[in-house]
Amino acid sequence: MALHPWLSLDGTSVDQTEFTRLWIIAVATYGVGDVVTTVALMEFSKTVVEANGIIRAAIDAFGQPGLVSLKIAVFLMCISLSVDAANREDGLLYYLPPVALAVVGAFTTALNIRLMYG
């Protein structure tokens, strides 16, 4: 299945291995780490509520699928931004989305773990 031209890294100076590794780190922290710890908090602690109003509204309306859907939407937007930046040879916007998601994900995962055991 061929990718749309704007989703392709062909013709760019981007190392596809580096791109993959950056996004694996973002998925591990923001995707898996934050989602798993948020779900654990929702299931096991009735006194802790989601601090992010948008995520709280999605969870209230749709439950865990709302949380996962929101995370997927954020990933798709950020990957699109990163690929577009790579095609324009914009190093800052190429690196910013996965690094920002990884930092936010690591922070929220650590905070959630602290809330679980704190």
Tab-separated table of C-alpha atoms in Angstrom:
chain	number	residue	atom	x	y	z
A	1	MET	CA	0.000	0.000	0.000
A	2	ALA	CA	1.550	3.284	-1.105
A	3	LEU	CA	1.680	6.186	1.310
A	4	HIS	CA	0.375	9.600	0.418
A	5	PRO	CA	3.302	11.815	-0.668
A	6	TRP	CA	2.955	14.028	2.410
A	7	LEU	CA	3.333	10.964	4.672
A	8	SER	CA	6.502	9.758	2.988
A	9	LEU	CA	10.042	10.432	4.141
A	10	ASP	CA	11.437	9.503	0.710
A	11	GLY	CA	13.651	12.225	-0.683
A	12	THR	CA	14.414	13.717	2.740
A	13	SER	CA	17.648	13.624	4.691
A	14	VAL	CA	15.838	11.992	7.608
A	15	ASP	CA	17.242	8.718	8.885
A	16	GLN	CA	14.195	6.442	9.052
A	17	THR	CA	15.763	4.406	11.866
A	18	GLU	CA	16.133	7.582	13.924
A	19	PHE	CA	12.546	8.566	13.109
A	20	THR	CA	11.309	5.153	14.232
A	21	ARG	CA	13.302	5.261	17.469
A	22	LEU	CA	12.075	8.758	18.338
A	23	TRP	CA	8.470	7.686	17.913
A	24	ILE	CA	8.953	4.409	19.815
A	25	ILE	CA	10.101	6.468	22.816
A	26	ALA	CA	7.089	8.779	22.453
A	27	VAL	CA	4.704	5.818	22.195
A	28	ALA	CA	6.292	4.095	25.200
A	29	THR	CA	5.965	7.129	27.467
A	30	TYR	CA	2.979	9.157	26.243
A	31	GLY	CA	1.045	6.282	24.747
A	32	VAL	CA	1.625	3.199	26.849
A	33	GLY	CA	2.989	4.617	30.106
A	34	ASP	CA	0.466	7.401	30.539
A	35	VAL	CA	-2.524	5.372	29.335
A	36	VAL	CA	-1.747	2.349	31.522
A	37	THR	CA	-1.149	4.420	34.650
A	38	THR	CA	-4.207	6.614	34.004
A	39	VAL	CA	-6.421	3.545	33.557
A	40	ALA	CA	-4.938	1.989	36.703
A	41	LEU	CA	-5.708	5.146	38.668
A	42	MET	CA	-9.267	5.254	37.320
A	43	GLU	CA	-9.854	1.613	38.269
A	44	PHE	CA	-8.136	1.448	41.650
A	45	SER	CA	-8.430	4.916	43.144
A	46	LYS	CA	-11.815	6.527	43.514
A	47	THR	CA	-10.308	9.659	45.097
A	48	VAL	CA	-8.056	10.655	42.166
A	49	VAL	CA	-9.650	12.417	39.188
A	50	GLU	CA	-8.115	13.222	35.798
A	51	ALA	CA	-6.551	16.685	35.969
A	52	ASN	CA	-6.787	17.445	32.234
A	53	GLY	CA	-10.293	18.739	31.523
A	54	ILE	CA	-10.372	17.550	27.906
A	55	ILE	CA	-9.267	14.035	28.811
A	56	ARG	CA	-11.650	13.981	31.781
A	57	ALA	CA	-14.562	14.927	29.478
A	58	ALA	CA	-13.580	12.201	26.986
A	59	ILE	CA	-13.370	9.616	29.774
A	60	ASP	CA	-16.682	10.736	31.281
A	61	ALA	CA	-18.410	10.529	27.896
A	62	PHE	CA	-16.774	7.432	26.391
A	63	GLY	CA	-14.803	5.693	29.147
A	64	GLN	CA	-11.397	4.214	28.399
A	65	PRO	CA	-12.001	4.212	24.617
A	66	GLY	CA	-12.342	8.005	24.873
A	67	LEU	CA	-8.908	8.252	26.477
A	68	VAL	CA	-7.310	5.967	23.887
A	69	SER	CA	-9.038	7.763	20.984
A	70	LEU	CA	-7.766	11.119	22.191
A	71	LYS	CA	-4.219	9.757	22.492
A	72	ILE	CA	-4.380	8.304	18.973
A	73	ALA	CA	-5.630	11.635	17.584
A	74	VAL	CA	-2.730	13.464	19.251
A	75	PHE	CA	-0.239	10.944	17.857
A	76	LEU	CA	-1.621	11.263	14.325
A	77	MET	CA	-1.456	15.058	14.437
A	78	CYS	CA	2.075	15.034	15.837
A	79	ILE	CA	3.371	12.433	13.375
A	80	SER	CA	1.867	14.429	10.510
A	81	LEU	CA	3.569	17.581	11.786
A	82	SER	CA	6.889	15.783	12.148
A	83	VAL	CA	6.749	14.225	8.657
A	84	ASP	CA	5.736	17.541	7.110
A	85	ALA	CA	8.665	19.221	8.852
A	86	ALA	CA	11.026	16.523	7.575
A	87	ASN	CA	9.819	17.117	4.034
A	88	ARG	CA	10.478	20.851	4.477
A	89	GLU	CA	13.881	20.149	6.098
A	90	ASP	CA	12.744	21.916	9.286
A	91	GLY	CA	14.784	20.229	12.010
A	92	LEU	CA	13.064	21.945	14.935
A	93	LEU	CA	9.533	20.891	13.989
A	94	TYR	CA	10.794	17.452	12.986
A	95	TYR	CA	12.150	16.723	16.480
A	96	LEU	CA	9.709	18.754	18.585
A	97	PRO	CA	6.595	16.518	18.423
A	98	PRO	CA	8.160	13.182	19.507
A	99	VAL	CA	10.421	14.837	22.087
A	100	ALA	CA	7.537	16.857	23.566
A	101	LEU	CA	5.292	13.795	23.742
A	102	ALA	CA	8.079	11.758	25.360
A	103	VAL	CA	8.723	14.442	27.999
A	104	VAL	CA	5.018	14.945	28.752
A	105	GLY	CA	4.479	11.185	28.786
A	106	ALA	CA	7.391	10.524	31.139
A	107	PHE	CA	6.225	13.288	33.498
A	108	THR	CA	2.582	12.156	33.580
A	109	THR	CA	3.543	8.502	33.927
A	110	ALA	CA	5.808	9.327	36.882
A	111	LEU	CA	3.111	11.526	38.438
A	112	ASN	CA	0.487	8.802	38.026
A	113	ILE	CA	2.799	6.228	39.619
A	114	ARG	CA	3.431	8.605	42.498
A	115	LEU	CA	-0.330	9.069	42.947
A	116	MET	CA	-0.822	5.291	42.960
A	117	TYR	CA	1.778	4.713	45.660
A	118	GLY	CA	1.789	8.099	47.340
